[in-house]
CSV table of C-alpha atoms and ligand atoms in Angstrom, one decimal:
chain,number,residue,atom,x,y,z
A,262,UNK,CA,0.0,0.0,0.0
A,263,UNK,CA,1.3,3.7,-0.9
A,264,UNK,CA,0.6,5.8,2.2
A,265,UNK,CA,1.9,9.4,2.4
A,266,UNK,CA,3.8,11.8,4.5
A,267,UNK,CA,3.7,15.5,5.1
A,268,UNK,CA,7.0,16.4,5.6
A,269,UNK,CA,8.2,20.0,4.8
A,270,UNK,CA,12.3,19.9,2.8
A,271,UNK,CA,14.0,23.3,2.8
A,272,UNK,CA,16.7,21.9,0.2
A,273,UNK,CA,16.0,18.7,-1.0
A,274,UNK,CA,15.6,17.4,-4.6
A,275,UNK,CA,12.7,20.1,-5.7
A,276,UNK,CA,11.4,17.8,-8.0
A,277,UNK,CA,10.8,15.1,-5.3
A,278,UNK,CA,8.0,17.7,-3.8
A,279,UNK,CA,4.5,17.8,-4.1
A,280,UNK,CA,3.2,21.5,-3.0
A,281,UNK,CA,1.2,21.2,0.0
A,282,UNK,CA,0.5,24.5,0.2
A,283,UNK,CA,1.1,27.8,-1.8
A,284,UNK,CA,3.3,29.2,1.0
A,285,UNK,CA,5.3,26.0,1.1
A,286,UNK,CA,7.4,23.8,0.1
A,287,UNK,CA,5.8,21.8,2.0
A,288,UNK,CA,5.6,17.8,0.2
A,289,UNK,CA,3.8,15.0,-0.1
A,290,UNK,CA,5.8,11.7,-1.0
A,291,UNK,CA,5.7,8.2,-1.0
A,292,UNK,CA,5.7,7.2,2.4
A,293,UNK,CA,9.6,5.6,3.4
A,294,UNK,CA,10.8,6.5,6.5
A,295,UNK,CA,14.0,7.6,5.6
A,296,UNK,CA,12.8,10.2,3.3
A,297,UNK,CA,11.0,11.2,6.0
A,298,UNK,CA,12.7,14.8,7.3
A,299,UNK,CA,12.4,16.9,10.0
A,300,UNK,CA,11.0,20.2,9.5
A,301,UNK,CA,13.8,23.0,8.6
A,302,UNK,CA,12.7,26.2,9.5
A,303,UNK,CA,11.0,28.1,6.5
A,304,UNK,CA,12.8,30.8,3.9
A,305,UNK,CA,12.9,34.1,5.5
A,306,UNK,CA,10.3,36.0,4.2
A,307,UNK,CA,7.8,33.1,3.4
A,308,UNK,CA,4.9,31.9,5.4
A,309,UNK,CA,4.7,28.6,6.4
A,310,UNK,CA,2.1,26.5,7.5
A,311,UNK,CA,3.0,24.4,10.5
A,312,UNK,CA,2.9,20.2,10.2
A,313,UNK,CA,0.7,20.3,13.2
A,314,UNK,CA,-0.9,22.6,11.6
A,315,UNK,CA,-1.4,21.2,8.0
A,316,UNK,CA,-2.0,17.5,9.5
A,317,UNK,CA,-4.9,18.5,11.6
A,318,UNK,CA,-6.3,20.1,8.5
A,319,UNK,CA,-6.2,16.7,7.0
A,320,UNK,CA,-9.5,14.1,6.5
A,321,UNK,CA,-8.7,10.8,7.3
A,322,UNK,CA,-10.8,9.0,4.8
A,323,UNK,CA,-10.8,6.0,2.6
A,324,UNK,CA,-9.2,4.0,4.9
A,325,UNK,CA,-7.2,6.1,6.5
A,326,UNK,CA,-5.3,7.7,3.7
A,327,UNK,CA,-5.4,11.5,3.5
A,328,UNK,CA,-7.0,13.0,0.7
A,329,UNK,CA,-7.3,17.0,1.9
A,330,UNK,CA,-3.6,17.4,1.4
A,331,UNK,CA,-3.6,16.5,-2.2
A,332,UNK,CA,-6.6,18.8,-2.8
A,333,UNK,CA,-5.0,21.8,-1.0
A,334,UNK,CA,-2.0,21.4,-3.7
A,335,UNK,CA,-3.2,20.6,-6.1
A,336,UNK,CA,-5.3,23.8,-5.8
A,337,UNK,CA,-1.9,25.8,-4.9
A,338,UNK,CA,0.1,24.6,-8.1
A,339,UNK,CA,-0.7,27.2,-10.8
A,340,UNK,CA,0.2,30.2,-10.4
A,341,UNK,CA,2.3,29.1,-6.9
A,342,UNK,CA,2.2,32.5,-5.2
A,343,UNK,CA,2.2,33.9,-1.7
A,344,UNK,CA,-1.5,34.8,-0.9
A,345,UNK,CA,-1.7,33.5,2.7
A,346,UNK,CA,0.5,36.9,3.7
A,347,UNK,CA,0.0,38.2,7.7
A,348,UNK,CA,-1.3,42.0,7.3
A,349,UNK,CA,1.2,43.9,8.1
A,350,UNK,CA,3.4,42.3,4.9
A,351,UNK,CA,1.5,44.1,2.0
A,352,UNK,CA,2.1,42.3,-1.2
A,353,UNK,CA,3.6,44.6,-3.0
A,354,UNK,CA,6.5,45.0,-0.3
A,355,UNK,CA,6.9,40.9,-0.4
A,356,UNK,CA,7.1,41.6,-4.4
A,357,UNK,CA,9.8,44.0,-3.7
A,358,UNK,CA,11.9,42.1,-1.1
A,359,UNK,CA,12.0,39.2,-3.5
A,360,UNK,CA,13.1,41.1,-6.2
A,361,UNK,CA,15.8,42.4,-4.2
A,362,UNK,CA,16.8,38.9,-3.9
A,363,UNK,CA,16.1,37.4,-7.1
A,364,UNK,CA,16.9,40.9,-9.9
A,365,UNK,CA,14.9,41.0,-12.8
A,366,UNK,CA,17.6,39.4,-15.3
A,367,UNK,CA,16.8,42.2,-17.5
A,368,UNK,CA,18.3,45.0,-15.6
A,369,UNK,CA,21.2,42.9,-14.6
A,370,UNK,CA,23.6,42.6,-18.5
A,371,UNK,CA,26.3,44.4,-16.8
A,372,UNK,CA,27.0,42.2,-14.1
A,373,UNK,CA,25.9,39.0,-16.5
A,374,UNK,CA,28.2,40.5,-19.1
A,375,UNK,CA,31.0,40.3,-16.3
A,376,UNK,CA,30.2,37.1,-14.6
A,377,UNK,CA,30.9,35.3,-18.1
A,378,UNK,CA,33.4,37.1,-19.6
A,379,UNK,CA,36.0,34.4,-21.8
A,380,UNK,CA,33.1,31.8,-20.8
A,381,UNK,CA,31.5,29.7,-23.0
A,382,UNK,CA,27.7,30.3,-22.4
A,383,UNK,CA,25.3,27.1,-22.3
A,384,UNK,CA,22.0,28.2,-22.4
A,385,UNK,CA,19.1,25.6,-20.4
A,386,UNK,CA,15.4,26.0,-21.5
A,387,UNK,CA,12.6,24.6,-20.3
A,388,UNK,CA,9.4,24.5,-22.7
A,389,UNK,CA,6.1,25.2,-20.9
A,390,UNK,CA,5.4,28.3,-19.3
A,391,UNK,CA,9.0,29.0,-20.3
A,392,UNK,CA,9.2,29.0,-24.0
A,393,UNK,CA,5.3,28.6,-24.2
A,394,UNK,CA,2.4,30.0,-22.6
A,395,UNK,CA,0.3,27.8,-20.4
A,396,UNK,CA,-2.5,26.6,-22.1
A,397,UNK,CA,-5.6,24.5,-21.1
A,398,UNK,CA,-4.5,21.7,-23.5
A,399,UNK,CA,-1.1,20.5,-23.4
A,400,UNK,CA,-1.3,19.3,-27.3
A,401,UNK,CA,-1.9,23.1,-27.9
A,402,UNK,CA,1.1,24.5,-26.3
A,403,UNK,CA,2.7,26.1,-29.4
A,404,UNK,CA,5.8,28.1,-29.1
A,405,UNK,CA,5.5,31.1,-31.4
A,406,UNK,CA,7.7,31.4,-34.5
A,407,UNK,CA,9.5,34.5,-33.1
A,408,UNK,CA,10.5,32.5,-29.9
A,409,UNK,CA,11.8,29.6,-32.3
A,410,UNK,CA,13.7,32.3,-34.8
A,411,UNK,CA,14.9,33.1,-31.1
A,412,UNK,CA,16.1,30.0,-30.1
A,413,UNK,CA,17.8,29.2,-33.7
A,414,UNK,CA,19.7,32.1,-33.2
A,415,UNK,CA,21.0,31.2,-29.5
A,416,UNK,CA,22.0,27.7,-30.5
A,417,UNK,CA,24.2,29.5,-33.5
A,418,UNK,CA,26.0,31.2,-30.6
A,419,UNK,CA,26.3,29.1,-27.7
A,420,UNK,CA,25.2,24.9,-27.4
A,421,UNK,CA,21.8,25.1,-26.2
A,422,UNK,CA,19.5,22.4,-24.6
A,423,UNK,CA,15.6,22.0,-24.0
A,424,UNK,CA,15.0,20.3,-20.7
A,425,UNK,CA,11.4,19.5,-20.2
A,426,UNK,CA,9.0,17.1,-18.6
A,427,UNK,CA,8.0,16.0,-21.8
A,428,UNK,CA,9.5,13.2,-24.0
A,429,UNK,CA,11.6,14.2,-27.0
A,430,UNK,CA,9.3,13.5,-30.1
A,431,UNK,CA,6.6,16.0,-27.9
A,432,UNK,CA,8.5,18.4,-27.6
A,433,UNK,CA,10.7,18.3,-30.7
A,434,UNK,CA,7.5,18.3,-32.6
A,435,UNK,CA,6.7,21.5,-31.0
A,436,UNK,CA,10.3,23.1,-31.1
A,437,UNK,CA,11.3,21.6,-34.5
A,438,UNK,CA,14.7,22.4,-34.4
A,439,UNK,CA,17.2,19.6,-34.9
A,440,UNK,CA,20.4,21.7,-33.8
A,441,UNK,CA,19.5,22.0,-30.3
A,442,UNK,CA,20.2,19.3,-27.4
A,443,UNK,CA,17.3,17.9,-25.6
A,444,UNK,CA,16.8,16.4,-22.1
A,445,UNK,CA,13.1,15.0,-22.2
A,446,UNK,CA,11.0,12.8,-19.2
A,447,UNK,CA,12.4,15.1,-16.8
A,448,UNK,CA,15.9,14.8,-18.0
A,449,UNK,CA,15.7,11.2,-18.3
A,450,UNK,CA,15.9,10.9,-22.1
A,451,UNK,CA,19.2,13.1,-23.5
A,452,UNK,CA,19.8,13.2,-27.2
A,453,UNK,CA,22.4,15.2,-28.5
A,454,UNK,CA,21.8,17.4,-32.6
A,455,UNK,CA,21.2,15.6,-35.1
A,456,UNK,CA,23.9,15.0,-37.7
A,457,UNK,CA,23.6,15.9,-41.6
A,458,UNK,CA,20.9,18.4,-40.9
A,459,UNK,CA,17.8,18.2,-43.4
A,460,UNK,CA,15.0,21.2,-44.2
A,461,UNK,CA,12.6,19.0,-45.1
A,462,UNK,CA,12.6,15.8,-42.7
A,463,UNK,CA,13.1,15.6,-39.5
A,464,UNK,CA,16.9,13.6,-38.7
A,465,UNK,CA,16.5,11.9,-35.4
A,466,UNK,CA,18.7,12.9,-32.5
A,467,UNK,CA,21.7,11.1,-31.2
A,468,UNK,CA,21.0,9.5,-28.3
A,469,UNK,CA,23.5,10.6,-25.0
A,470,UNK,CA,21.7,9.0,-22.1
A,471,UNK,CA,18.4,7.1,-20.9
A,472,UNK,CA,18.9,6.3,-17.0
A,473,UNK,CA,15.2,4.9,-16.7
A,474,UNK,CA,15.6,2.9,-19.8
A,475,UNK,CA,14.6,0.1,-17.2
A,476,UNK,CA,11.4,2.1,-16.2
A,477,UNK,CA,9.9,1.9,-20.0
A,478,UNK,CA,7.3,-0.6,-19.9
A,479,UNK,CA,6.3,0.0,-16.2
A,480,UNK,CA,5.3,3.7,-17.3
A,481,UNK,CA,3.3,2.2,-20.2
A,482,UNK,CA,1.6,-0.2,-18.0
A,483,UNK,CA,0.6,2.8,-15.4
A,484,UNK,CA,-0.3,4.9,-18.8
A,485,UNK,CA,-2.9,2.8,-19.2
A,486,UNK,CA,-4.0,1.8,-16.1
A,487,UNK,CA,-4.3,5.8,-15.5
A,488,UNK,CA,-6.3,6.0,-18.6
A,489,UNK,CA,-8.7,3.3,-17.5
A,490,UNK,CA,-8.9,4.3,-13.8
A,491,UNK,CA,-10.0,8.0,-14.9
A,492,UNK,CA,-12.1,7.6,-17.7
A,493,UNK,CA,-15.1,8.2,-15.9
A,494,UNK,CA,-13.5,11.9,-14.8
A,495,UNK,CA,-14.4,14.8,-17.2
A,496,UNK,CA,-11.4,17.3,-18.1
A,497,UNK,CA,-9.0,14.9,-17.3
A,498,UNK,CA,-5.7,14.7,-19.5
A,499,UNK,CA,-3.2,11.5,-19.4
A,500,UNK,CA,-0.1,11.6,-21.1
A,501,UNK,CA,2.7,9.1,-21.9
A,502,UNK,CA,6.2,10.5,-21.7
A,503,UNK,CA,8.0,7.7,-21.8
A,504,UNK,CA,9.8,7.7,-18.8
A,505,UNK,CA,7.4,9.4,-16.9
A,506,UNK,CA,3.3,10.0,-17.2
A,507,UNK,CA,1.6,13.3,-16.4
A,508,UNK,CA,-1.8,13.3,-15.2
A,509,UNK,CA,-3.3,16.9,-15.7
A,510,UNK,CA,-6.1,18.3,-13.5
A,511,UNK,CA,-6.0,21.8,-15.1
A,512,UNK,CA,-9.6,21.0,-16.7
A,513,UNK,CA,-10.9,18.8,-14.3
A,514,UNK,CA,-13.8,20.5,-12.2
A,515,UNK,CA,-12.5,20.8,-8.6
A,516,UNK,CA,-15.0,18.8,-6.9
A,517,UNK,CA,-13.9,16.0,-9.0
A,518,UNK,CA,-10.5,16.3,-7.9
A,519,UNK,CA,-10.6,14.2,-4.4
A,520,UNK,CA,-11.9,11.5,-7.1
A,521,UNK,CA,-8.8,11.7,-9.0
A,522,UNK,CA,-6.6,11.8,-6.5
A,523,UNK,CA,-8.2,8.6,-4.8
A,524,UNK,CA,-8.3,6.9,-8.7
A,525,UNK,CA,-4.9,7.8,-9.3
A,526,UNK,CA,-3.6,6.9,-5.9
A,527,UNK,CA,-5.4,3.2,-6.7
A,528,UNK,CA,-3.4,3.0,-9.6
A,529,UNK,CA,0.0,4.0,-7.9
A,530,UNK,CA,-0.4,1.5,-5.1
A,531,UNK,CA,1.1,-1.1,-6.9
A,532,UNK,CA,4.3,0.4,-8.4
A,533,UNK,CA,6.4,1.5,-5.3
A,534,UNK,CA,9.4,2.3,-7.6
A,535,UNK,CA,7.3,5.0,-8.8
A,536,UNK,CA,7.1,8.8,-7.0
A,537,UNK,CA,4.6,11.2,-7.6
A,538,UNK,CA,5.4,14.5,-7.8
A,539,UNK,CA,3.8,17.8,-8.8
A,540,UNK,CA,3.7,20.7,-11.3
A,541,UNK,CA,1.5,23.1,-13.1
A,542,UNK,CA,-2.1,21.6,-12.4
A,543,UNK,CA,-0.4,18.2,-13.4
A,544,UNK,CA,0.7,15.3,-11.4
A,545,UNK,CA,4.0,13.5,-12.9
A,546,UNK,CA,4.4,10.3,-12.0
A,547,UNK,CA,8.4,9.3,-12.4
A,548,UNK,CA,10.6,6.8,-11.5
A,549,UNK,CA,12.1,6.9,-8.0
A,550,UNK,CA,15.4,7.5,-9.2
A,551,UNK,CA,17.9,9.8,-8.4
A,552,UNK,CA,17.6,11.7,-11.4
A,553,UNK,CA,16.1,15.4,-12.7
A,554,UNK,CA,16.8,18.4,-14.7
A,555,UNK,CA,19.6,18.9,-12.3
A,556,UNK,CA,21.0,15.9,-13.1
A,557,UNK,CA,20.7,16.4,-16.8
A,558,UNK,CA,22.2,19.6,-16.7
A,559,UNK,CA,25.4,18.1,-15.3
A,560,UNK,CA,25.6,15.6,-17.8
A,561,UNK,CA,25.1,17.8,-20.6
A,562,UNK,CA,28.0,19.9,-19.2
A,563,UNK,CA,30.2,16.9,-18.8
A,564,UNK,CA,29.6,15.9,-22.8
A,565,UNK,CA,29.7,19.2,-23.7
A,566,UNK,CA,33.4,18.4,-22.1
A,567,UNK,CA,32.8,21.1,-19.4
A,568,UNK,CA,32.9,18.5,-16.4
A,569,UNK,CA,35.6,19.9,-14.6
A,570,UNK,CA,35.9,23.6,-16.2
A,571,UNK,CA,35.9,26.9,-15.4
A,572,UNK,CA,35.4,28.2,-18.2
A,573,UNK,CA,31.7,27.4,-18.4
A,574,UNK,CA,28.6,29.7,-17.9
A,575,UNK,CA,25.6,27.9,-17.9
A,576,UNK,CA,22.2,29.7,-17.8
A,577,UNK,CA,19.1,28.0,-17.2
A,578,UNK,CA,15.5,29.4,-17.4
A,579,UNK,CA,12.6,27.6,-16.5
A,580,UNK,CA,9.1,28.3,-14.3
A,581,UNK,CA,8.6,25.0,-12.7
A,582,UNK,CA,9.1,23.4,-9.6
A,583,UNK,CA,11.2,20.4,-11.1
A,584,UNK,CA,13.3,23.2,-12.5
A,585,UNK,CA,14.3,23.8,-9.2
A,586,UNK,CA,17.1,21.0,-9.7
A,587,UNK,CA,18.7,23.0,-12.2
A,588,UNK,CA,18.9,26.1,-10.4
A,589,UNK,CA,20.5,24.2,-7.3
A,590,UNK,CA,22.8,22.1,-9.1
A,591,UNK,CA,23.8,25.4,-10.5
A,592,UNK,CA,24.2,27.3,-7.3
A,593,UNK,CA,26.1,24.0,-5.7
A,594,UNK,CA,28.2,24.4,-8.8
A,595,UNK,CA,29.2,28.2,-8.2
A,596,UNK,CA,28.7,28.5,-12.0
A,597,UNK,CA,26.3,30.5,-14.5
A,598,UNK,CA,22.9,31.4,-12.7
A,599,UNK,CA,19.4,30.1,-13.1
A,600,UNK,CA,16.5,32.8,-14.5
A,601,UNK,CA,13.2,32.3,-12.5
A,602,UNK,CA,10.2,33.3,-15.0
A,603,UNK,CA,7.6,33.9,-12.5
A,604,UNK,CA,5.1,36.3,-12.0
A,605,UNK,CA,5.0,36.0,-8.2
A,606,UNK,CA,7.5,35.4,-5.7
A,607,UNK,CA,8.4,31.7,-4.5
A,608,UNK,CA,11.2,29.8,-3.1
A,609,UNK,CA,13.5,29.5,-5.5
A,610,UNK,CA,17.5,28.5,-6.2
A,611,UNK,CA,17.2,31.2,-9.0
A,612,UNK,CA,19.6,34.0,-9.0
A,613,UNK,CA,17.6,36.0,-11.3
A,614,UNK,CA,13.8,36.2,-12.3
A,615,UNK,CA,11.9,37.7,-15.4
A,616,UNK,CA,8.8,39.0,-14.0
A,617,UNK,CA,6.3,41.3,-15.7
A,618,UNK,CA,3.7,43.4,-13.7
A,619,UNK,CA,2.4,44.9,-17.3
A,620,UNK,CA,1.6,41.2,-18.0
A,621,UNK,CA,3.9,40.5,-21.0
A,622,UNK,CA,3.7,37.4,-22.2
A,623,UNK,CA,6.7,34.7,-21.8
A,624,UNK,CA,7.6,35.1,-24.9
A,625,UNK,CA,8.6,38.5,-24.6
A,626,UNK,CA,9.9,37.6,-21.8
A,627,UNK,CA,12.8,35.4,-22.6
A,628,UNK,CA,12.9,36.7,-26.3
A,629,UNK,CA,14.1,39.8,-24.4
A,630,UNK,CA,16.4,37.7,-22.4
A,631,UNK,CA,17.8,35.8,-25.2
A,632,UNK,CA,18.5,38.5,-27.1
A,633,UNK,CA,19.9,40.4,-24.2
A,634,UNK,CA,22.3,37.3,-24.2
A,635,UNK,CA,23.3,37.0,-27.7
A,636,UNK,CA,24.0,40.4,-27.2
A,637,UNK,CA,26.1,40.1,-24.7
A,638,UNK,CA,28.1,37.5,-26.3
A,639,UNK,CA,28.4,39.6,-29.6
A,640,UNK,CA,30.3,42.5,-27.0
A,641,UNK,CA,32.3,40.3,-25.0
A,642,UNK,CA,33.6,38.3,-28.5
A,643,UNK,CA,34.1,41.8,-30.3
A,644,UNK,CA,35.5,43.2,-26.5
A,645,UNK,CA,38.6,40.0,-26.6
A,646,UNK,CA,39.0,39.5,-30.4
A,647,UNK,CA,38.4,42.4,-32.3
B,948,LIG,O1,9.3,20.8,-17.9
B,948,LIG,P1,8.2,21.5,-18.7
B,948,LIG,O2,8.6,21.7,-20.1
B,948,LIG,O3,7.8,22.8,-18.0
B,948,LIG,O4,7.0,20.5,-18.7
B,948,LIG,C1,6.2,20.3,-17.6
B,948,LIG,C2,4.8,19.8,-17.9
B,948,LIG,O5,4.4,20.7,-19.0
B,948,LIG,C3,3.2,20.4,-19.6
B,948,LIG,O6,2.1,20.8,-18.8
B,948,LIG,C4,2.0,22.1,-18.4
B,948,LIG,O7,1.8,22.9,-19.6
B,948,LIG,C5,0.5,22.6,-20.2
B,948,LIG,C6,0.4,23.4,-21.5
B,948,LIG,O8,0.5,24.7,-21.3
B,948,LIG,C7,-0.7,22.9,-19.2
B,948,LIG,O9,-1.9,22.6,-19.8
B,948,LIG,C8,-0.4,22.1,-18.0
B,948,LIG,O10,-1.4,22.5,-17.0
B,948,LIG,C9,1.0,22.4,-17.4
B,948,LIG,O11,1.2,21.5,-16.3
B,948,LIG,C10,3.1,19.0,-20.1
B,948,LIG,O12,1.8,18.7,-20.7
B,948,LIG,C11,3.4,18.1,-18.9
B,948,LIG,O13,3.3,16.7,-19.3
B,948,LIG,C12,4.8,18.4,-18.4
B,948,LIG,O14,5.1,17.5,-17.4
């Protein structure tokens, strides 16, 4: 039987959280003692809500397995910001004490320009909410053809990656660009550009790495188990990544959603090597293995032959909670800095966000930042070698 815990990590794996609560980062996960942590006290600045707290808010139902907790964050996971504030912390001044902490990236070239001066820049994108807007269905998530000219143009200047939840052909079919590298299932599918480049067909990636390879028919199995098992809930959205399965809620009426959580809990049951963790209105159900965009990230620098160099400056931007890894492995690294795109403030490893009050969309967002990079490289390149 899968039971859970309520346990709140400051700094573990990001990706192994499930949101209890928007002021959290507070988790739900499989329930193995060991992973089992004792409360850290919370991020300056950000209110938490107590275990003893949180756990007497929880309904002991359907045999004794807690159901309230899901609901609560699953409600919390898009947009994840701070609402619960005390009254005398006005919004606006939490807004602005985060931004002191976490600079727009925008206003920050000169000290980005300096940090990665004789570097070679590797940039890190994650696709939704990053290079695409959020959208109610996650076949329609289309990144605009200015944000792919964008892209092109990065990966002419510096080796650039897309590290998403989705698998590879997903993505690639929305991204269509076979020069780039891509990290798929949450990192556990890396391919590398493909060779002899064609306009016209698509040439398949080379394959770098698969650490779940073992994991392949066990997600297909709980693909369509989870298929079966919801059927009978309207809005609901299953999706196969290969390594990994996403179970969307974003359309699924909210008094359907302690349903959903007890159906796919019935399905999960039986696959204990499996964690469940938590993103935009989606469950992902993964491998418990100790891989994630982090992970991937390291690797790419190691093939990229930047494993033990200084001379790297790796940038990753990305909106999600599993991108969280990155920006950690990043900030453990002491190299490049991760870019927050978030409208709100949250815990994050992020150096840097890209917020917009006047509501621009993401891809103005990290248009502007990518060109604000290229640009950067053009003046450091002309600055040493012209
Ligand atoms: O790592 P990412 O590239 O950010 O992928 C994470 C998940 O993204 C997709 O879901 C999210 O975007 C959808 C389209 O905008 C939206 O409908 C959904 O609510 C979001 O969670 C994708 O469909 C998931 O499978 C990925 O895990």
């Amino acid at each position: 039987m899968v039971s859970f815990v309520v346990e709140k990590p400051q700094r573990m794996s990001a990706s192994q959280n499930v949101v209890v609560s928007e002021t959290t980062r507070s988790s739900i996960i499989p329930n193995n003692s060991s992973s089992a942590q004792k409360a850290p006290t919370a991020h300056p600045g950000f209110i938490s809500i107590s275990k003893k707290k949180l756990l007497k808010n929880l309904e002991i139902i359907n045999g004794g397995q807690r159901i309230n907790a899901w609901v609560d964050s699953m409600r919390a996971s898009s947009p994840t910001h701070l609402k619960a504030l005390p009254s005398s912390i006005s919004s606006q001044q939490q807004l602005n004490s985060w931004i002191m902490d976490h600079p727009s990236a925008l206003d920050m070239f000169e000290q980005i320009m300096e940090a990665s001066a004789g570097k070679q820049i590797v940039m890190f994108l994650d696709y939704d909410g990053t290079l695409s807007p959020i959208v109610d269905d996650p076949d329609r998530a289309y990144m605009s053809s200015k944000m792919r000219r964008t892209v092109k143009k990065l990966a002419k200047c510096f080796p650039t990656a897309i590290v998403t939840g989705r698998c590879i052909d997903k993505v690639y079919n929305f991204v269509k660009l076979a020069e780039l590298y891509y990290a798929g299932s949450h990192g556990m599918d890396i391919k590398g550009p493909a060779k002899g480049l064609s306009r016209h067909k698509r040439v398949k990636q080379s394959l770098l790495y698969q650490p779940a390879s073992d994991y392949l028919p066990m997600i297909d199995e709980v693909y369509k188990q989870l298929l079966e098992k919801t059927k009978s809930t309207p809005g609901v959205k299953i999706e196969n990544h290969k390594f990994c399965a996403s179970v969307h809620f974003r359309c699924v009426d909210e008094k359907k959603w302690s349903e959903l959580v007890l159906q796919v809990r019935s399905v999960l049951k039986d696959y204990p090597t499996l964690k469940l963790t938590q993103g935009r209105k989606v469950f992902e159900i993964r491998p418990m293995i100790d891989w994630d965009k982090g992970k991937a990230l390291e690797f790419l620098l190691e093939s990229l032959g930047f494993g033990n160099s200084n001379n790297v400056f790796p940038v990753y931007i990305g909106d999600d909670r599993t991108d969280e890894d990155a920006f950690k492995m990043l900030q453990d690294r002491g190299e490049g800095f991760g870019i927050l795109v978030s409208k709100f403030p949250k815990d994050t490893d992020a150096s840097y966000s890209l917020q917009d009050p006047s509501e621009a969309s993401p891809h103005t967002r990290i248009y502007m930042i990518c060109v604000s990079i290229i640009h950067i490289y053009i003046v450091v390149y002309i600055y040493l070698y012209v």
